[in-house]
Amino acid sequence: MNNPMDSAEFSRDPYPLLAALRSRGPVQQVRTDNGRTTWVVTGWAEARAALADARLSKDTARYFADRPSNRRLASAVSRTMLATDPPHHGRLRKLAMKAFTPAAVARLEPRIRAIAEELADALAARGSADLVEDFAEPLPIAVISEMLGLPEQDRAAVRRWSHDLFAAGAPDTVDRASHDLSDYMTRLIAARREDLGDDVLSGLIAARDEADRLSEAELVSLAVLLVVAGHETTTHLIGNGMLALLRDDALRARLRAEPALLPAAVEEFLRHDAPITLATFRFAVEPFDLGGARIDAGDVVLVSPGAANRDPARFVAPDEVRLDRHRRAGPVDPPGRPNRPGCPRPPEGHEGTDRPAGHLSFGHGPHHCLGAPLARVEARIAFEVLLTRFPGMRPAVDSWDALVWRHTRLMHGLAGLPVVLAP
């Protein structure tokens, strides 16, 4: 039996399957195509707890050390900062985080806006466009490329390799892309070391924490991670958010009239249609209980931010886009709330209590997304520019079912979003 999470239907709309899993309890075991089992965490409180739980390791090298595999992923991809645990993870993060602080990102805002306006100019000259291919992808790839100092002529290839890393059901494509991107970054770092500039890559080469500095392998791995993570999720945030806006004329009109609501809109788009459906691999290093389930040592656990962000025990009307939900305050629920087998769920219409932000699209705990401030600014500027420049924008498809979604289990995003751009 094929794993439903590998299906094209799941890529198009993962929420019905995730809701069905959550209805049986917030932590459920599913069988994969290789006959093994995996825990999937769909409840908000359980997901938040799992993301910060030291008993769940991300050290994939440790997990696969004694397990045979036919994969040949480049180590720069398989052993990124995402696949490490504290204290090693904290060391790498400390050396890298300077470029992604809110203050550092604020200094980039004029350049981000200029790139967005340049892309909008190109759209306006055409009258119709694919918002993913012509705007949502090139904006973040241009920003992160400029930050890292990637030559402009190389960016199309880097974009293609990054895209291929998430190809579902195509391990050879993924493996080949991992080596292409790793080899490219190795060459670029060697050249940059001979001619340091003021870009982030030069800063990483020179980065020190007293006697500590990045090794060559760590440099390559971190550069690969930054270029991939620096645009893939932001592309889907912009694409999914624009789809929500195209479906709701009143929401578009409101945001054009009240641009001060754009930061709240970014948070709601992150919650409502998360770019990350399933977080990356974790496994238990010791037995423990989570959401009424007994997790044994060695068990694989996949946390689903996409499901958690629509948990009715946390959010009122979770399938709706509501900008005002991020203005309300309230305490964080502990993991032991009525959201597990044997405990009744709230009746419809009385589900959760909205809290400010509260979504898990950037993760939680030590692996909280380093680039979250950058993604927020890029998305806010993208929505503002598109709404301002193209108030008459409309979809160029006869039905929403005609849209094509990326076929990948981890991410949820459109392969294309064709529109007509009335001025």
C-alpha angles and dihedrals in degrees: 000000000000120000106254089215089067093055127109088237091059090050090052097045117359095171102085093054092043091049090050090053091048092050088064091049137303095266116046135169119231130186118239129212093263091059095254126119131239131191115233117200113207105158117095098227093044092047092050091049093047094050090059099037114115089204087072109073128201094194098121093175088061093047096049097038093103098025120093116234137180092206122109103193114166110255090235087066101034095045104042124141086271089065097055135083132220133310092030091043092052091051093054092043093052092054092049105037100078092083094053104048116124090250092052092047092048088059089056095053098094091052093046089052092048092053091048091050091049090053091047090052089056091049093050091054091058104042093215133047150158103256092204098048096035102037120000093054103037095047099062094034090054092048097049091041091055091046092052094038097242111170112250094236090059098051098086091056092046090050091051094049091048091050091050092053088074099046107136117224093007107099094163091055091049094047093048092049091050091058094043092053094042093050091048093052091047090056093044093051091050091052093044092051088063092050112027118195136178095274126113093255091056088048091053091050089053096036116126136173101198103292094351126095138156119278120228092258091048091050093053093044093048092048090051091049094049095050093047099040090038094070115009097074094038090053090057093043090057095041096046091044093051090050089055090050093048089053093053119053093181092053092050091050092048094052092047090052095042110033089169085076092063096094089053089047091054091053092048093049088050089052100039100047107013117203087221114061096173125018119230125279123302131172133192117253092190136012118275142150123254126176093340094311126112110229113200126209109275095024116137115235125195115193114207114211088177091059095039091053089060098044106135090209087067106029132042112235090354096188092060129083107239120169094191095063090081093060096064125092131213143138123282112257116240117232093259100077129122097286106101139080111298094021119099118239120230115275117259111278092026100062116126141343114248117235129193108281098326095159119132098217091117092042126236137253125021093343095053106145112278091205098051094112091051094047092050093052094045092050094046092051092044093054092044094050095046095045093047098044098040111032090157095052113142135175118268095212129090093226138008089242088069091068117104120224128205110262101232132120098214100048135044115209145126123264087208143356111196115199142172111233110212107186 
